[in-house]
């Protein structure tokens, strides 16, 4: 088969989006040919994503990045040709065990340097994981940039509506929470840290068993240090890894360059941790990418910037007209294009807005050669250099502009943000403070809030955003920023109010809908959180991320059929995503449909063999199907994948399966670990009580039943099992009391009537025992043993004629050889009594 100038040699891989071939070019060179599948080529979103990869890769040329060699279209389907890399993925290598410390350092340096280059080109990778690292000899190379700027990618990535972007186990917390506007170089730094962690330990830093659990894990817990799993890891490398994996994004190194420098400087040095570079401002680091990756998402940072995409002095894109009676927002000190006398200024400004940065620099160079006092030319050239990541050059231009015009608003604002990016946030804050003392300005307050937020000074940031909103209450993104800071401080009611106000001002801010859903969920208002997701899906009904999130929300609300429908839709939209399959399987397990759950869970594991969530849930399904040995194998696999972060449910399921296999000491150990990790796990307490009963630990078993009943006081099975243990121990009054609870919950339970009757008879309560036997025999009239027992009770009550009827009927139905002699004795006793 011929595709463009390339002759296909063989198929290498195939997925839900496309197929990869090994092919030969006209000169015999080998290439990897990626072709979008025909049905995907007809999907505008999929086609946009594929074309995005072409555009992204065409900008990148670095030894650590697999380059594009060509692109085109074949029979209506787009294709791209990449350099063919002979070697294996890092994921395949890690299946054989962790790397040596020296290999980890070499690979980490290469990846950090490649990422630093990529970020300098205005691109984020946003799906860093071992499977996207190719090993070619001693060189590690990044691949799969198909979602580096995608607005509506498939599940496990981000969409325009927000949600996840990345791969389970390697997500940054902001990715797991769907905070797309919080993405920046620090997001890739987390992925880089996760890869370093996997190289050192052999597994991902975070493992969870459901989407909801992953959200909780990444937000509230720290990743265990790699040194715990591998003591020989140097202390400085351990500390660097932990910093990269910080839950709070501004606690991480803010650039890949910083990580690369640490790896270069410290290798071979002493065991001290590397000196951190002065904190680089988040806001400015995001702005570096504003016209690249993050600009496509309509946001510049975790703390969203006001309108940097358009540098005009007009209204912000997120601002609406002032309500009647409110004064208009104060105007800036002067418009950006007020400098006169340069005929090409308007055209140059248009080129800047179009992203033609080099052309802008050439035009400004020419203008300044003619007249070195043209302030506008310095500002425009600074802005172009800023967008290209040439920070020092941009800073010099801003400085010269402000020498000529000390209060130029664009130069003041953007120089402050740039200084924050360059690790000089205190200078930036001081400059903005001086300007604000001269004249309060809503935009400058908002920008100062961004810098303060990037430094973790949330309360001060909230105060500045409040001042900004007091001057101009119509800017949706300032409400978003303040709401996020409030949520970080646990002030969810106030955060919700800001999200609501942002949506009033700009209903199209889908990430504000997701912020709103997050606050609602934190307040326990799950139904309202689900409705927020409904609104997102009204805009993008086939978004697999939103479908999955809503499916999980519905499951938490107990609406499992609707949850299943959403999750089935998600896998139909994107059948190549393991997470959607795993969530569907989990939903079916929770619906007590373990057999139906096996197929989706197995599919998830085909796509992601190390996906511990899928292993854990499949283990649970197998245990419920009575396939205990297989259940033990799958739950062990899940636990081995996360030795530092075991899931208590997996211990509980494995413990239950081990008990069924008669391996009681092992079962007891697993169930004890389960209740230690999760004291709210009723099943673990219940099963441990059963194991302890078998092992003769009766008092401990009764205590475990008590703990389970404290959690589930309406569970008839718990009362039943404890009642039987009391009866076995001849504690008949306590047993009868437990059977009371059982029968109150389930009056049709025949054995409970019969067992309570036995307890009452042993307590000498023959009248009550007779009534219980009557109820049992009314439900099952031909039970010989119960007829015989009732006959005995009637003898005790002197009702000999009735006793004879019961005993004769019991003998007629057939009793065991051991029981028959005693029945004959009772018959003779009853006959003798009647004869007297």
Short mmCIF file of C-alpha atoms in Angstrom, two decimals, residues 428-801:
data_model
loop_
_atom_site.label_atom_id
_atom_site.label_comp_id
_atom_site.label_asym_id
_atom_site.label_seq_id
_atom_site.Cartn_x
_atom_site.Cartn_y
_atom_site.Cartn_z
CA UNK A 428 6.82 42.81 40.50
CA UNK A 429 4.66 43.27 43.59
CA UNK A 430 6.54 46.41 44.60
CA UNK A 431 6.10 47.98 41.13
CA UNK A 432 2.39 47.20 41.04
CA UNK A 433 2.05 48.50 44.60
CA UNK A 434 3.63 51.84 43.69
CA UNK A 435 1.35 52.24 40.69
CA UNK A 436 -1.73 51.32 42.68
CA UNK A 437 -0.85 53.90 45.32
CA UNK A 438 -0.90 56.54 42.59
CA UNK A 439 -4.14 55.34 41.00
CA UNK A 440 -6.30 52.31 41.95
CA UNK A 441 -6.89 50.16 38.88
CA UNK A 442 -9.05 47.03 38.57
CA UNK A 443 -6.72 45.32 36.07
CA UNK A 444 -3.58 45.90 38.17
CA UNK A 445 -5.30 44.66 41.34
CA UNK A 446 -6.34 41.54 39.43
CA UNK A 447 -2.80 40.98 38.18
CA UNK A 448 -1.28 41.51 41.61
CA UNK A 449 -3.75 38.95 42.92
CA UNK A 450 -2.48 36.47 40.34
CA UNK A 451 1.12 36.93 41.48
CA UNK A 452 0.15 36.66 45.15
CA UNK A 453 -1.84 33.53 44.42
CA UNK A 454 1.12 32.03 42.62
CA UNK A 455 3.18 32.56 45.77
CA UNK A 456 0.58 30.84 47.91
CA UNK A 457 -0.42 34.08 49.61
CA UNK A 458 -4.07 33.27 49.12
CA UNK A 459 -5.62 35.65 51.62
CA UNK A 460 -3.76 38.61 50.17
CA UNK A 461 -4.72 37.48 46.67
CA UNK A 462 -8.37 37.26 47.72
CA UNK A 463 -8.17 40.80 49.09
CA UNK A 464 -6.73 42.13 45.80
CA UNK A 465 -9.35 40.36 43.71
CA UNK A 466 -11.96 41.88 46.01
CA UNK A 467 -10.52 45.35 45.34
CA UNK A 468 -10.53 44.63 41.61
CA UNK A 469 -14.16 43.57 41.72
CA UNK A 470 -15.09 46.62 43.78
CA UNK A 471 -13.79 48.79 40.91
CA UNK A 472 -15.12 46.57 38.13
CA UNK A 473 -17.56 43.86 39.29
CA UNK A 474 -18.28 42.67 35.76
CA UNK A 475 -15.18 40.53 35.10
CA UNK A 476 -16.05 36.85 35.26
CA UNK A 477 -12.49 35.56 35.43
CA UNK A 478 -11.69 37.56 38.55
CA UNK A 479 -14.66 35.88 40.23
CA UNK A 480 -13.25 32.54 39.07
CA UNK A 481 -9.84 33.31 40.56
CA UNK A 482 -11.22 34.44 43.89
CA UNK A 483 -13.51 31.41 44.03
CA UNK A 484 -10.62 29.05 43.48
CA UNK A 485 -8.56 30.64 46.23
CA UNK A 486 -11.55 30.45 48.57
CA UNK A 487 -11.99 26.77 47.73
CA UNK A 488 -8.30 26.18 48.47
CA UNK A 489 -8.96 27.60 51.93
CA UNK A 490 -12.00 25.36 52.40
CA UNK A 491 -14.46 28.27 52.12
CA UNK A 492 -16.70 26.40 49.69
CA UNK A 493 -19.88 28.43 50.21
CA UNK A 494 -18.06 31.62 49.19
CA UNK A 495 -16.29 29.79 46.36
CA UNK A 496 -19.66 28.59 45.09
CA UNK A 497 -21.01 32.15 45.14
CA UNK A 498 -18.08 33.33 42.99
CA UNK A 499 -18.53 30.49 40.52
CA UNK A 500 -22.22 31.32 40.25
CA UNK A 501 -21.45 35.00 39.65
CA UNK A 502 -18.85 34.13 37.01
CA UNK A 503 -21.45 32.04 35.18
CA UNK A 504 -24.00 34.84 35.38
CA UNK A 505 -21.50 37.13 33.69
CA UNK A 506 -20.27 34.58 31.16
CA UNK A 507 -22.39 31.40 30.84
CA UNK A 508 -19.84 30.04 28.38
CA UNK A 509 -17.11 29.59 31.02
CA UNK A 510 -17.35 25.82 31.18
CA UNK A 511 -14.45 25.52 33.61
CA UNK A 512 -16.49 27.69 35.98
CA UNK A 513 -19.27 25.09 35.74
CA UNK A 514 -16.74 22.48 36.80
CA UNK A 515 -15.50 24.71 39.64
CA UNK A 516 -19.12 25.04 40.72
CA UNK A 517 -19.59 21.26 40.63
CA UNK A 518 -16.43 20.79 42.71
CA UNK A 519 -17.63 23.16 45.43
CA UNK A 520 -21.07 21.58 45.46
CA UNK A 521 -19.55 18.14 45.86
CA UNK A 522 -17.33 19.38 48.71
CA UNK A 523 -20.49 20.64 50.41
CA UNK A 524 -22.15 17.23 49.97
CA UNK A 525 -24.60 18.59 47.40
CA UNK A 526 -24.00 15.81 44.88
CA UNK A 527 -27.28 16.18 43.02
CA UNK A 528 -26.52 19.82 42.25
CA UNK A 529 -22.97 18.89 41.23
CA UNK A 530 -24.46 16.43 38.79
CA UNK A 531 -26.72 19.14 37.36
CA UNK A 532 -23.66 21.30 36.69
CA UNK A 533 -22.21 18.43 34.70
CA UNK A 534 -25.53 18.19 32.87
CA UNK A 535 -25.05 21.75 31.68
CA UNK A 536 -21.55 20.96 30.43
CA UNK A 537 -22.88 17.94 28.54
CA UNK A 538 -25.67 20.01 27.03
CA UNK A 539 -22.93 21.83 25.11
CA UNK A 540 -20.75 18.79 24.35
CA UNK A 541 -23.05 15.77 24.63
CA UNK A 542 -20.46 13.23 23.50
CA UNK A 543 -17.61 14.39 25.68
CA UNK A 544 -16.33 11.14 27.22
CA UNK A 545 -14.74 12.91 30.18
CA UNK A 546 -17.93 14.66 31.22
CA UNK A 547 -19.91 11.48 30.62
CA UNK A 548 -17.58 9.56 32.89
CA UNK A 549 -17.67 12.20 35.61
CA UNK A 550 -21.44 12.32 35.51
CA UNK A 551 -21.61 8.54 35.56
CA UNK A 552 -19.53 8.47 38.72
CA UNK A 553 -21.67 11.22 40.29
CA UNK A 554 -24.86 9.33 39.48
CA UNK A 555 -23.42 6.15 40.97
CA UNK A 556 -22.62 8.01 44.20
CA UNK A 557 -26.24 9.17 44.24
CA UNK A 558 -27.40 5.56 43.95
CA UNK A 559 -28.74 6.10 40.42
CA UNK A 560 -26.77 3.20 39.03
CA UNK A 561 -28.79 2.52 35.89
CA UNK A 562 -28.31 6.09 34.72
CA UNK A 563 -24.66 5.88 35.72
CA UNK A 564 -24.26 2.76 33.62
CA UNK A 565 -25.88 4.49 30.64
CA UNK A 566 -23.43 7.40 30.83
CA UNK A 567 -20.45 5.11 31.18
CA UNK A 568 -21.55 2.93 28.25
CA UNK A 569 -21.87 6.09 26.18
CA UNK A 570 -18.38 7.11 27.22
CA UNK A 571 -16.81 3.85 26.02
CA UNK A 572 -18.83 4.02 22.80
CA UNK A 573 -17.42 7.49 22.11
CA UNK A 574 -13.87 6.44 22.97
CA UNK A 575 -13.44 2.65 23.05
CA UNK A 576 -9.68 2.92 23.46
CA UNK A 577 -9.71 4.44 26.93
CA UNK A 578 -9.08 2.13 29.86
CA UNK A 579 -10.53 4.44 32.48
CA UNK A 580 -14.00 4.51 30.97
CA UNK A 581 -14.05 0.70 30.78
CA UNK A 582 -12.82 0.40 34.37
CA UNK A 583 -15.48 2.80 35.68
CA UNK A 584 -18.17 0.87 33.80
CA UNK A 585 -16.94 -2.38 35.32
CA UNK A 586 -16.90 -0.81 38.78
CA UNK A 587 -20.47 0.39 38.31
CA UNK A 588 -21.59 -3.13 37.36
CA UNK A 589 -19.80 -4.66 40.37
CA UNK A 590 -21.60 -2.16 42.60
CA UNK A 591 -24.87 -3.24 41.00
CA UNK A 592 -24.14 -6.84 42.04
CA UNK A 593 -23.63 -7.84 38.40
CA UNK A 594 -20.16 -9.35 38.68
CA UNK A 595 -20.45 -11.53 35.60
CA UNK A 596 -21.36 -8.55 33.42
CA UNK A 597 -18.48 -6.59 34.95
CA UNK A 598 -15.77 -9.02 33.86
CA UNK A 599 -15.74 -8.01 30.17
CA UNK A 600 -15.29 -4.24 30.64
CA UNK A 601 -12.73 -4.75 33.41
CA UNK A 602 -10.77 -7.19 31.27
CA UNK A 603 -10.89 -4.71 28.38
CA UNK A 604 -9.51 -2.01 30.67
CA UNK A 605 -6.61 -4.29 31.59
CA UNK A 606 -5.91 -5.09 27.93
CA UNK A 607 -5.54 -1.36 27.30
CA UNK A 608 -3.65 -0.60 30.53
CA UNK A 609 -2.09 -3.80 31.93
CA UNK A 610 -0.90 -2.07 35.10
CA UNK A 611 -4.23 -0.40 35.84
CA UNK A 612 -4.68 -1.36 39.49
CA UNK A 613 -8.24 -0.06 39.69
CA UNK A 614 -9.35 -2.51 37.03
CA UNK A 615 -7.42 -5.36 38.69
CA UNK A 616 -9.02 -4.60 42.05
CA UNK A 617 -12.55 -4.44 40.71
CA UNK A 618 -12.10 -7.56 38.60
CA UNK A 619 -10.82 -9.33 41.70
CA UNK A 620 -13.98 -8.24 43.54
CA UNK A 621 -16.15 -9.54 40.69
CA UNK A 622 -14.36 -12.90 40.66
CA UNK A 623 -14.75 -13.29 44.42
CA UNK A 624 -18.48 -12.61 44.15
CA UNK A 625 -18.71 -15.26 41.43
CA UNK A 626 -17.07 -17.81 43.73
CA UNK A 627 -13.88 -17.90 41.65
CA UNK A 628 -11.79 -17.38 44.74
CA UNK A 629 -8.33 -18.38 43.51
CA UNK A 630 -8.62 -16.02 40.52
CA UNK A 631 -9.95 -13.31 42.82
CA UNK A 632 -6.91 -13.70 45.07
CA UNK A 633 -4.64 -13.39 42.03
CA UNK A 634 -6.27 -10.16 40.79
CA UNK A 635 -6.46 -8.47 44.17
CA UNK A 636 -2.82 -9.40 44.80
CA UNK A 637 -1.95 -7.83 41.46
CA UNK A 638 -3.75 -4.65 42.46
CA UNK A 639 -2.01 -4.50 45.84
CA UNK A 640 1.42 -5.16 44.31
CA UNK A 641 0.89 -2.24 41.95
CA UNK A 642 0.62 0.17 44.88
CA UNK A 643 2.68 -1.12 47.82
CA UNK A 644 2.96 2.32 49.33
CA UNK A 645 -0.72 3.18 48.90
CA UNK A 646 -2.71 -0.06 49.33
CA UNK A 647 -6.45 0.05 48.87
CA UNK A 648 -8.35 -1.36 51.87
CA UNK A 649 -11.03 -2.78 49.63
CA UNK A 650 -8.48 -5.03 47.94
CA UNK A 651 -7.34 -6.38 51.31
CA UNK A 652 -10.99 -6.97 52.25
CA UNK A 653 -11.78 -8.82 49.03
CA UNK A 654 -8.61 -10.92 49.15
CA UNK A 655 -9.22 -11.71 52.81
CA UNK A 656 -12.75 -12.89 52.05
CA UNK A 657 -11.51 -15.08 49.20
CA UNK A 658 -8.72 -16.57 51.34
CA UNK A 659 -11.30 -17.44 54.00
CA UNK A 660 -13.41 -19.25 51.42
CA UNK A 661 -10.29 -21.21 50.42
CA UNK A 662 -9.74 -22.20 54.06
CA UNK A 663 -6.57 -20.13 54.42
CA UNK A 664 -7.74 -18.56 57.67
CA UNK A 665 -4.52 -17.10 59.14
CA UNK A 666 -3.79 -15.29 55.84
CA UNK A 667 -7.41 -14.17 55.66
CA UNK A 668 -7.25 -12.80 59.20
CA UNK A 669 -4.11 -10.79 58.37
CA UNK A 670 -5.70 -9.26 55.24
CA UNK A 671 -8.99 -8.44 56.95
CA UNK A 672 -7.16 -6.88 59.90
CA UNK A 673 -5.22 -4.67 57.47
CA UNK A 674 -8.47 -3.73 55.74
CA UNK A 675 -10.18 -2.49 58.92
CA UNK A 676 -6.99 -0.72 59.99
CA UNK A 677 -6.94 1.25 56.75
CA UNK A 678 -10.70 1.74 56.55
CA UNK A 679 -12.56 1.37 59.87
CA UNK A 680 -15.84 2.08 58.02
CA UNK A 681 -15.63 -1.10 55.92
CA UNK A 682 -18.57 -3.17 57.20
CA UNK A 683 -17.79 -6.21 55.05
CA UNK A 684 -14.25 -6.39 56.40
CA UNK A 685 -15.47 -6.37 60.03
CA UNK A 686 -18.12 -8.97 59.14
CA UNK A 687 -15.69 -11.31 57.40
CA UNK A 688 -13.06 -10.95 60.10
CA UNK A 689 -15.67 -11.90 62.68
CA UNK A 690 -16.42 -15.05 60.70
CA UNK A 691 -12.74 -15.97 60.41
CA UNK A 692 -12.16 -15.39 64.13
CA UNK A 693 -15.18 -17.56 64.94
CA UNK A 694 -13.70 -20.42 62.89
CA UNK A 695 -10.35 -19.95 64.65
CA UNK A 696 -12.05 -20.13 68.05
CA UNK A 697 -11.51 -16.43 68.86
CA UNK A 698 -15.12 -16.06 69.96
CA UNK A 699 -14.91 -12.90 72.09
CA UNK A 700 -12.98 -11.10 69.36
CA UNK A 701 -15.50 -12.30 66.77
CA UNK A 702 -18.39 -10.93 68.82
CA UNK A 703 -16.56 -7.60 69.13
CA UNK A 704 -16.13 -7.46 65.34
CA UNK A 705 -19.83 -8.16 64.79
CA UNK A 706 -20.54 -5.30 67.20
CA UNK A 707 -18.32 -2.90 65.19
CA UNK A 708 -20.06 -3.91 61.97
CA UNK A 709 -23.52 -3.44 63.50
CA UNK A 710 -22.56 0.00 64.80
CA UNK A 711 -21.94 0.94 61.18
CA UNK A 712 -24.95 -0.91 59.71
CA UNK A 713 -27.59 -1.30 62.43
CA UNK A 714 -30.25 -2.47 59.95
CA UNK A 715 -28.25 -5.34 58.41
CA UNK A 716 -30.14 -8.57 59.13
CA UNK A 717 -27.19 -10.73 57.98
CA UNK A 718 -25.01 -9.30 60.75
CA UNK A 719 -27.61 -10.04 63.43
CA UNK A 720 -28.09 -13.53 62.00
CA UNK A 721 -24.40 -14.44 62.09
CA UNK A 722 -23.87 -13.04 65.56
CA UNK A 723 -27.02 -14.77 66.79
CA UNK A 724 -25.73 -18.12 65.55
CA UNK A 725 -22.43 -17.55 67.32
CA UNK A 726 -24.24 -16.67 70.56
CA UNK A 727 -26.34 -19.82 70.15
CA UNK A 728 -23.23 -21.90 69.58
CA UNK A 729 -21.82 -20.49 72.81
CA UNK A 730 -25.15 -21.33 74.55
CA UNK A 731 -25.79 -17.65 75.23
CA UNK A 732 -29.43 -18.20 74.30
CA UNK A 733 -30.93 -14.95 75.56
CA UNK A 734 -28.49 -12.85 73.48
CA UNK A 735 -29.00 -15.11 70.49
CA UNK A 736 -32.79 -14.75 70.76
CA UNK A 737 -32.44 -10.98 70.91
CA UNK A 738 -30.41 -10.98 67.69
CA UNK A 739 -33.02 -13.20 66.02
CA UNK A 740 -35.64 -10.64 67.11
CA UNK A 741 -33.84 -8.05 64.95
CA UNK A 742 -33.57 -10.48 62.04
CA UNK A 743 -37.30 -11.24 62.07
CA UNK A 744 -38.24 -7.58 62.42
CA UNK A 745 -36.26 -6.94 59.23
CA UNK A 746 -37.28 -10.15 57.42
CA UNK A 747 -40.43 -11.89 58.76
CA UNK A 748 -40.21 -14.55 56.06
CA UNK A 749 -36.87 -15.94 57.24
CA UNK A 750 -37.84 -19.50 58.28
CA UNK A 751 -34.54 -20.43 59.93
CA UNK A 752 -34.70 -17.38 62.16
CA UNK A 753 -38.13 -18.48 63.50
CA UNK A 754 -36.79 -21.99 64.09
CA UNK A 755 -33.55 -20.86 65.74
CA UNK A 756 -35.30 -18.42 68.00
CA UNK A 757 -37.70 -21.18 68.98
CA UNK A 758 -34.73 -23.39 69.93
CA UNK A 759 -33.21 -20.59 72.04
CA UNK A 760 -36.53 -19.94 73.80
CA UNK A 761 -37.01 -23.63 74.49
CA UNK A 762 -33.53 -23.81 76.02
CA UNK A 763 -34.48 -20.84 78.20
CA UNK A 764 -37.63 -22.68 79.32
CA UNK A 765 -39.89 -20.27 77.42
CA UNK A 766 -41.96 -23.10 75.93
CA UNK A 767 -45.06 -21.10 75.06
CA UNK A 768 -43.01 -18.55 73.09
CA UNK A 769 -40.98 -21.36 71.52
CA UNK A 770 -44.19 -23.10 70.38
CA UNK A 771 -45.40 -19.90 68.73
CA UNK A 772 -42.08 -19.59 66.84
CA UNK A 773 -42.23 -23.22 65.66
CA UNK A 774 -45.79 -22.60 64.50
CA UNK A 775 -44.60 -19.66 62.35
CA UNK A 776 -41.71 -21.67 60.91
CA UNK A 777 -43.95 -24.64 60.04
CA UNK A 778 -46.58 -22.35 58.54
CA UNK A 779 -43.89 -21.26 56.08
CA UNK A 780 -42.42 -24.77 55.52
CA UNK A 781 -44.94 -27.36 56.82
CA UNK A 782 -43.04 -30.54 55.85
CA UNK A 783 -39.77 -30.01 57.74
CA UNK A 784 -39.35 -33.20 59.82
CA UNK A 785 -36.78 -31.82 62.28
CA UNK A 786 -38.96 -28.79 63.15
CA UNK A 787 -42.04 -31.03 63.55
CA UNK A 788 -40.07 -33.20 65.97
CA UNK A 789 -38.84 -30.14 67.90
CA UNK A 790 -42.37 -28.75 68.15
CA UNK A 791 -43.56 -32.15 69.34
CA UNK A 792 -40.95 -32.05 72.12
CA UNK A 793 -42.08 -28.54 73.17
CA UNK A 794 -45.70 -29.71 73.25
CA UNK A 795 -44.68 -32.61 75.51
CA UNK A 796 -43.08 -30.07 77.87
CA UNK A 797 -46.34 -28.09 77.84
CA UNK A 798 -48.45 -31.24 78.45
CA UNK A 799 -50.08 -31.05 75.04
CA UNK A 800 -49.57 -34.73 74.40
CA UNK A 801 -52.14 -35.31 71.65
#
